[in-house]
GROMACS .gro file of C-alpha atoms in nm:
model
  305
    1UNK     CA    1  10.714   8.791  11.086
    2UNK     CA    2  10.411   8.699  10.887
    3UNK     CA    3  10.508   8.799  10.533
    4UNK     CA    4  10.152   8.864  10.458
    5UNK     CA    5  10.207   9.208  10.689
    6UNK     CA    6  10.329   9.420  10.389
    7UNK     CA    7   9.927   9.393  10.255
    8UNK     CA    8  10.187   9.161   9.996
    9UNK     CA    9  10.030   8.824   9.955
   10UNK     CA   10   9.757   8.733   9.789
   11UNK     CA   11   9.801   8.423   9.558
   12UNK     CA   12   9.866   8.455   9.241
   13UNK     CA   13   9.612   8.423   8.980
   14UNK     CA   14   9.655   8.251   8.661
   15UNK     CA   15   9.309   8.286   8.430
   16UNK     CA   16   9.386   8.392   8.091
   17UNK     CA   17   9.256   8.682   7.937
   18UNK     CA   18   9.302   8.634   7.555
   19UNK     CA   19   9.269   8.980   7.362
   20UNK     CA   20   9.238   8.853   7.001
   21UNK     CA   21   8.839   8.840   7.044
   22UNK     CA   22   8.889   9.190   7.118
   23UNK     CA   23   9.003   9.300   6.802
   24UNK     CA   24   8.830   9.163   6.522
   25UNK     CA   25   8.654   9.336   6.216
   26UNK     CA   26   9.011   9.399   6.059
   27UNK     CA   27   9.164   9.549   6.347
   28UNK     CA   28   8.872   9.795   6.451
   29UNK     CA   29   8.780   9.720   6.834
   30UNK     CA   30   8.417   9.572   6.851
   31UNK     CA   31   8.392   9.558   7.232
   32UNK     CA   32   8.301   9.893   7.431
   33UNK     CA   33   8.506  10.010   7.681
   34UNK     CA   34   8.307   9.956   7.934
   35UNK     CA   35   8.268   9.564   7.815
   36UNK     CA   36   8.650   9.512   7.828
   37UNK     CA   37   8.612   9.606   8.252
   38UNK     CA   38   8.327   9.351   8.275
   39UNK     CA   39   8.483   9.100   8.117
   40UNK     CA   40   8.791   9.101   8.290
   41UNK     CA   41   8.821   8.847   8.549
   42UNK     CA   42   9.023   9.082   8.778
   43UNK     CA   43   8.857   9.263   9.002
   44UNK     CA   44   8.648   9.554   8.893
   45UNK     CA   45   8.801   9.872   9.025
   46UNK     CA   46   9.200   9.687   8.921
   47UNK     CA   47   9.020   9.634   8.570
   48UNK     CA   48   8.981  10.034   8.574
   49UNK     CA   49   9.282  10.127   8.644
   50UNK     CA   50   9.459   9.933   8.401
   51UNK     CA   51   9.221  10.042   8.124
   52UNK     CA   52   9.343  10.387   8.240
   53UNK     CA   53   9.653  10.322   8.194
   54UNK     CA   54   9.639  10.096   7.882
   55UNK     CA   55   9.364  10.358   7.683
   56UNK     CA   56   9.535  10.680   7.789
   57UNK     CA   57   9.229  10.809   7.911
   58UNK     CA   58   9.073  10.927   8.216
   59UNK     CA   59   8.845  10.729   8.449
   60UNK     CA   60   8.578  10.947   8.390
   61UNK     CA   61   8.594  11.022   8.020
   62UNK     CA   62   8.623  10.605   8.006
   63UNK     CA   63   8.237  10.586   8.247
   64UNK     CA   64   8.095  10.870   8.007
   65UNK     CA   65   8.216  10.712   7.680
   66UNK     CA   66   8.168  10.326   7.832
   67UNK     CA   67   7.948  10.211   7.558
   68UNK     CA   68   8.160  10.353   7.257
   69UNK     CA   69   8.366  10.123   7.078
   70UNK     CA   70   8.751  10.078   7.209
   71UNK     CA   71   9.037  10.020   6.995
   72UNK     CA   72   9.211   9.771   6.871
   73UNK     CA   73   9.567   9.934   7.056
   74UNK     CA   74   9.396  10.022   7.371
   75UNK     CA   75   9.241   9.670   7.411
   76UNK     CA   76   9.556   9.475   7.314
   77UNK     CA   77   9.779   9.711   7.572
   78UNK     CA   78   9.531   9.641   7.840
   79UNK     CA   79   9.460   9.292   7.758
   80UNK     CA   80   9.822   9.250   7.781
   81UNK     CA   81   9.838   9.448   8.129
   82UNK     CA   82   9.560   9.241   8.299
   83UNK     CA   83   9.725   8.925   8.263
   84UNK     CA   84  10.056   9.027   8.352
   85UNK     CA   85   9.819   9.141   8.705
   86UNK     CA   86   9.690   8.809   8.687
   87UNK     CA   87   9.990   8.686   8.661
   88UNK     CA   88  10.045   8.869   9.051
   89UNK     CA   89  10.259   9.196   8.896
   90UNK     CA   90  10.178   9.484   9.100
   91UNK     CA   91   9.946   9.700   8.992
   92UNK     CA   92  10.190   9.989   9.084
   93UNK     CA   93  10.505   9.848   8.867
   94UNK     CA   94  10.172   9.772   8.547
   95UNK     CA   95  10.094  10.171   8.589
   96UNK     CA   96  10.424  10.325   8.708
   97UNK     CA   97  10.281  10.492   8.992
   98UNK     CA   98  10.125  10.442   9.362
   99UNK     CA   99   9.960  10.667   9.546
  100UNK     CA  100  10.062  10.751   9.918
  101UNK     CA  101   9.925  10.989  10.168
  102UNK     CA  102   9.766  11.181   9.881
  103UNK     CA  103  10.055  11.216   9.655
  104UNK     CA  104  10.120  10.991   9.331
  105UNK     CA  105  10.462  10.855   9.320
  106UNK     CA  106  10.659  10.707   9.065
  107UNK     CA  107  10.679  10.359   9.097
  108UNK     CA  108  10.939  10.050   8.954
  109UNK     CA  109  11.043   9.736   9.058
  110UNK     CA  110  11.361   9.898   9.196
  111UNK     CA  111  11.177   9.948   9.504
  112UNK     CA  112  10.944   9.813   9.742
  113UNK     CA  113  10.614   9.933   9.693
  114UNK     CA  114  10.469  10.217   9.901
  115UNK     CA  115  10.184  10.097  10.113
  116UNK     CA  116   9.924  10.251  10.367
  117UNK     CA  117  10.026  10.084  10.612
  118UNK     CA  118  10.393  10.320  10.561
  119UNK     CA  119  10.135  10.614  10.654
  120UNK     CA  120  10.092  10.524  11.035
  121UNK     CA  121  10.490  10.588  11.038
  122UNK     CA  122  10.461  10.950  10.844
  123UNK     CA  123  10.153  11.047  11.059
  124UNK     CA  124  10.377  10.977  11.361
  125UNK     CA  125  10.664  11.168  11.246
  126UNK     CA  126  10.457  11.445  11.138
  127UNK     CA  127  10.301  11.477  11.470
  128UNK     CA  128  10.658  11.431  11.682
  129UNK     CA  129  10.911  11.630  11.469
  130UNK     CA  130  11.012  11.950  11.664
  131UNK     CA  131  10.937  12.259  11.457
  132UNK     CA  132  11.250  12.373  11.207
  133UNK     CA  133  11.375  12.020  11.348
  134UNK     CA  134  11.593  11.754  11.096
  135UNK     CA  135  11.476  11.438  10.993
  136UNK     CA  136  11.620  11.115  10.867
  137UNK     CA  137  11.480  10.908  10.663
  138UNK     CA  138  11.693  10.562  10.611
  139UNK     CA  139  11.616  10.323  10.360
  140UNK     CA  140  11.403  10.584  10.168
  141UNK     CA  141  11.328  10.377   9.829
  142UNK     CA  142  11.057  10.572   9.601
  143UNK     CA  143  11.106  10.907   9.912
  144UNK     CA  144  10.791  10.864   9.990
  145UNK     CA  145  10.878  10.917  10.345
  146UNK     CA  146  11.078  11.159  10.327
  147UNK     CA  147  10.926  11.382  10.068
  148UNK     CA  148  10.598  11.332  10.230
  149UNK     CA  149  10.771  11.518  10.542
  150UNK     CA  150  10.884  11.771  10.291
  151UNK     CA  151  10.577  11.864  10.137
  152UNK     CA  152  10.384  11.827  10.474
  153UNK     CA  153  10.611  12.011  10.656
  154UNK     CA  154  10.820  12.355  10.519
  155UNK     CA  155  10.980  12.380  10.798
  156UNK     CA  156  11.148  12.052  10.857
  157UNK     CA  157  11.504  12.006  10.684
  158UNK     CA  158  11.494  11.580  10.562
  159UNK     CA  159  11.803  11.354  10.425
  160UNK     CA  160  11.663  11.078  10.273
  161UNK     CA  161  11.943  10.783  10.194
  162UNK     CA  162  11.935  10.508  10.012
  163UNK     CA  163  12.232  10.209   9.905
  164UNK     CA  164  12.082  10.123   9.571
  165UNK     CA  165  12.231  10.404   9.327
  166UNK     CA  166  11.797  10.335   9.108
  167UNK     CA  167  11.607  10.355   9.452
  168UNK     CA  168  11.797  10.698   9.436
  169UNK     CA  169  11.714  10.808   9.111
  170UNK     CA  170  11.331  10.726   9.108
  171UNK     CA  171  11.336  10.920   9.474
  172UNK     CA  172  11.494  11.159   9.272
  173UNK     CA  173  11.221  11.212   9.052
  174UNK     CA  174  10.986  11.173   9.292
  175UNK     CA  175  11.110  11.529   9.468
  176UNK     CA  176  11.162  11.672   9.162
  177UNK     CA  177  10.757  11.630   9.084
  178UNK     CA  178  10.664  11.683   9.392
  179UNK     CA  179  10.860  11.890   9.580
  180UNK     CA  180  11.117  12.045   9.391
  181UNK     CA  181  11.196  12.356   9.555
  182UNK     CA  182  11.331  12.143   9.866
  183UNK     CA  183  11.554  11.959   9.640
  184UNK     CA  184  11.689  12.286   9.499
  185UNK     CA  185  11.747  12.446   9.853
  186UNK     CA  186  11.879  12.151  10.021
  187UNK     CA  187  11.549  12.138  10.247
  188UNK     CA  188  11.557  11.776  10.125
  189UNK     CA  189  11.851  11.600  10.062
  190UNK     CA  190  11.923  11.255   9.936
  191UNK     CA  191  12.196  11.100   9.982
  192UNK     CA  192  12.380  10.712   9.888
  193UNK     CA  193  12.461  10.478  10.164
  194UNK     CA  194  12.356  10.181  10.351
  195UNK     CA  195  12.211  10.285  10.694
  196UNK     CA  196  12.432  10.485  10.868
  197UNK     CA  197  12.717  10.482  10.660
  198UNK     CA  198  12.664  10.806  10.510
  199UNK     CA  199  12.545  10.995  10.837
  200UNK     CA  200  12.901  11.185  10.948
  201UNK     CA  201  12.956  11.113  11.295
  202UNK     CA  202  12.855  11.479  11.422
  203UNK     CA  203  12.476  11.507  11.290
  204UNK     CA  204  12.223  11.480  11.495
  205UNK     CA  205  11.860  11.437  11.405
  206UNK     CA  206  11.577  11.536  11.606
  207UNK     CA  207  11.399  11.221  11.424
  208UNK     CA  208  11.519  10.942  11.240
  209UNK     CA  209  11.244  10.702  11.106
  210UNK     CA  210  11.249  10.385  10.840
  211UNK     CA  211  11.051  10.120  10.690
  212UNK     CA  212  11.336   9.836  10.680
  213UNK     CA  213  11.341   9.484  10.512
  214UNK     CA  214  11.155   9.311  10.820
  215UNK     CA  215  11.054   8.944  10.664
  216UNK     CA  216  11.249   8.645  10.718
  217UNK     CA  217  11.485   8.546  10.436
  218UNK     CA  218  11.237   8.211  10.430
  219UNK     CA  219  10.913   8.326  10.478
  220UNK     CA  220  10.679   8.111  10.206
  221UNK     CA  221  10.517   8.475  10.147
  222UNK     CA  222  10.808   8.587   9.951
  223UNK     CA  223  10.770   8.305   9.723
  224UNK     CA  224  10.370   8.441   9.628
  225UNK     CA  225  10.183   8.719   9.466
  226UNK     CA  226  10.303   9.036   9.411
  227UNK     CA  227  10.625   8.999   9.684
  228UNK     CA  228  10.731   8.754   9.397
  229UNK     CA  229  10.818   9.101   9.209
  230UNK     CA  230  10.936   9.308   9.420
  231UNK     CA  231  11.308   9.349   9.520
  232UNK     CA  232  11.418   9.080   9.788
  233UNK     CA  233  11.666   9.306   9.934
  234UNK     CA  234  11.398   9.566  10.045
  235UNK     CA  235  11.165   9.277  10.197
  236UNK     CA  236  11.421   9.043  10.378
  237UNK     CA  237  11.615   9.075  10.671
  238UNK     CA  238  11.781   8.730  10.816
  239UNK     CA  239  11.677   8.425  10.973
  240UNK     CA  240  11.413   8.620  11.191
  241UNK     CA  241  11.335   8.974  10.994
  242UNK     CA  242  11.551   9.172  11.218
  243UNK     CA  243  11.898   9.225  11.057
  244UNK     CA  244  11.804   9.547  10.952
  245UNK     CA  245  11.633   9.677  11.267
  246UNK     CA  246  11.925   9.532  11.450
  247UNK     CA  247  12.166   9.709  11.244
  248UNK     CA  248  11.981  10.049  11.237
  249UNK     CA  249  11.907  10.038  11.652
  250UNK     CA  250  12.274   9.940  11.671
  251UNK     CA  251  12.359  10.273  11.542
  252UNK     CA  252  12.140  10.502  11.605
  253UNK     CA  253  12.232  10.677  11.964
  254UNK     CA  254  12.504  10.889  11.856
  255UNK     CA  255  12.274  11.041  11.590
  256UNK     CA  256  11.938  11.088  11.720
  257UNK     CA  257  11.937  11.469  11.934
  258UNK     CA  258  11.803  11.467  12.323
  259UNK     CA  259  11.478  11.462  12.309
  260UNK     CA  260  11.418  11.328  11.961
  261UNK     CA  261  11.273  11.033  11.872
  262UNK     CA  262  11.355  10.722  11.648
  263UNK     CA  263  11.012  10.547  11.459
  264UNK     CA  264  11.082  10.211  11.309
  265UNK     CA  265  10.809  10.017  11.077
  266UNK     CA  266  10.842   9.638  11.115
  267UNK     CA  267  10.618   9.362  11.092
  268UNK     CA  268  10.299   9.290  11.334
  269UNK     CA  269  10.481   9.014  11.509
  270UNK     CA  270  10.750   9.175  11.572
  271UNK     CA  271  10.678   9.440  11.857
  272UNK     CA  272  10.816   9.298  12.119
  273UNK     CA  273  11.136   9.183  11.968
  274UNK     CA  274  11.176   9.533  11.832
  275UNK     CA  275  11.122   9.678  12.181
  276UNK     CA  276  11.346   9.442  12.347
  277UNK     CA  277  11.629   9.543  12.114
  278UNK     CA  278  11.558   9.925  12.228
  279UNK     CA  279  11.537   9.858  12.566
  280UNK     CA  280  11.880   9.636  12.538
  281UNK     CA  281  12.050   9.952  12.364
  282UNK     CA  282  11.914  10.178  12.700
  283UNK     CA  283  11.622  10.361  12.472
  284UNK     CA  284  11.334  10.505  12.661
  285UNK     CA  285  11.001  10.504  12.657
  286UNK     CA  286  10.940  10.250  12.376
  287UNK     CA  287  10.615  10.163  12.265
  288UNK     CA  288  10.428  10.009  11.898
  289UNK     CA  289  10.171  10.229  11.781
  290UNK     CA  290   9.895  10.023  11.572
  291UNK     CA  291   9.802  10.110  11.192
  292UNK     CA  292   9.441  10.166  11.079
  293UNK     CA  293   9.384   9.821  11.030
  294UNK     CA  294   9.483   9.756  11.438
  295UNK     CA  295   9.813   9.608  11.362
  296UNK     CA  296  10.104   9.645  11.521
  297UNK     CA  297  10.307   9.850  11.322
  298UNK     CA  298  10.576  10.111  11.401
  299UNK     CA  299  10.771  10.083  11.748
  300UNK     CA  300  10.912  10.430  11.872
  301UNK     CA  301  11.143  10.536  12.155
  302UNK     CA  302  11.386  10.816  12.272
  303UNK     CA  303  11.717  10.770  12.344
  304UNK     CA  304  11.859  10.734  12.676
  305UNK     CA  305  11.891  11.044  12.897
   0.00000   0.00000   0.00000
């Protein structure tokens, strides 16, 4: 695949952005708020959020007090934030959080960072899951799959699993916020395990989804912007992407009900292979759903009858 799919690349930018002008007059800040955004050589609306983050404040108490002086702390902190984004870090690892289908979720570099184009894949799910059905959720990283079907849905039971023991833990936290009265009744469960591993051979799931590793263990992508940060082990998959999707498809019959359906995420290459890999396994009725940007994103089929 084209590693530029994940919304990942972007080359990494190396200005400086030297706070010590920022702070002079004995350590009182001399530059308004609103001049430490306009100087910044990131883009405006990154500049914001990392003043958020780096002040303390609010967006809009920062706008209504813009001309105020800031201080020394705040401007060092975000001085020190904007390079390490100009230095490609995620914004989302700099803040701690992402947002994703209108929820804020914890974010580290533990996992892979949630992205919109993950929301074509819930939006499916949503709109397929059979009411008071399960769901499965494999490869879950920050949950925001999974809990997303939580919240969204009361009456869907979800296991959510995950083989690194920290993607785990910040999932964790994630329900807890979020949703934590599925955690405490088991609505939403979370399990360790790689793939099916920690599936017991009698459930069935009326759907199973995931967003894999899907980019070639040498795609020049991985080498660039923010993918540089991110862990390699949720972005590649093998010589051609597909290890994982291989090894999920591979397993999946005995666990996904009649009827149900299994939605994979994968690169916007890689439609065809993924569908050839169904229809090799007997799946039915596969077909790639675009995102909202027209790519091809998620591939979906039902198991044989």
């Amino acid at each position: 695949m084209n590693g530029a799919d994940r919304d990942r690349a972007g080359s990494a930018r190396r200005s400086q952005f030297d706070a010590t002008d920022r702070t002079r007059g004995g350590g009182v800040g001399v530059d308004s708020w609103e001049r430490l955004v306009l100087d910044c050589p990131l883009p405006r609306l990154e500049a914001r959020v990392l003043l958020e983050a780096a002040s303390g404040r609010r967006r809009e108490w920062l706008i209504a007090h813009g001309e105020e002086p800031a201080n020394a702390a705040a401007a060092q902190a975000f001085a020190s934030l904007a390079q390490r984004r100009l230095d490609g870090e995620p914004i989302a690892y700099l803040v701690g959080a992402r947002e994703f289908a209108g929820r804020r979720f914890a974010a580290t570099p533990a996992v892979l960072v949630p992205r919109p184009d993950t929301e074509t894949l819930v939006a499916f799910a949503l709109a397929h899951a059979p009411a008071h059905g399960r769901a499965l959720d494999l490869g879950t990283g920050s949950g925001a799959i999974a809990i997303t079907l939580a919240c969204e849905r009361e009456d869907l039971r979800v296991v959510a699993t995950d083989r690194s023991d920290a993607a785990l833990a910040l999932a964790r936290r994630n329900a807890e916020a979020l949703c934590p009265r599925a955690l405490e009744t088991g609505r939403l469960q979370l399990r360790p395990g790689d793939w099916w591993s920690c599936i017991t051979d009698d459930e069935r799931f009326d759907l199973v989804v995931s967003n894999p590793p899907y980019v070639a263990d040498d795609d020049p992508h991985l080498r660039e912007g923010d993918l540089r940060f991110e862990p390699r082990d949720a972005l590649a998959a093998g010589v051609d992407g597909l290890d994982a999707l291989r090894s999920i498809i591979d397993g999946a019959a005995p666990h996904v009900a009649a009827g149900g359906w299994l939605a994979l995420e994968h690169g916007h290459e890689q439609g065809e292979a993924v569908r050839a890999l169904l229809a090799a396994r007997g799946w039915r009725e596969a077909a790639t759903h675009r995102d909202d940007a027209g790519r091809p994103r998620i591939t979906c089929a039902r198991p044989f009858l």
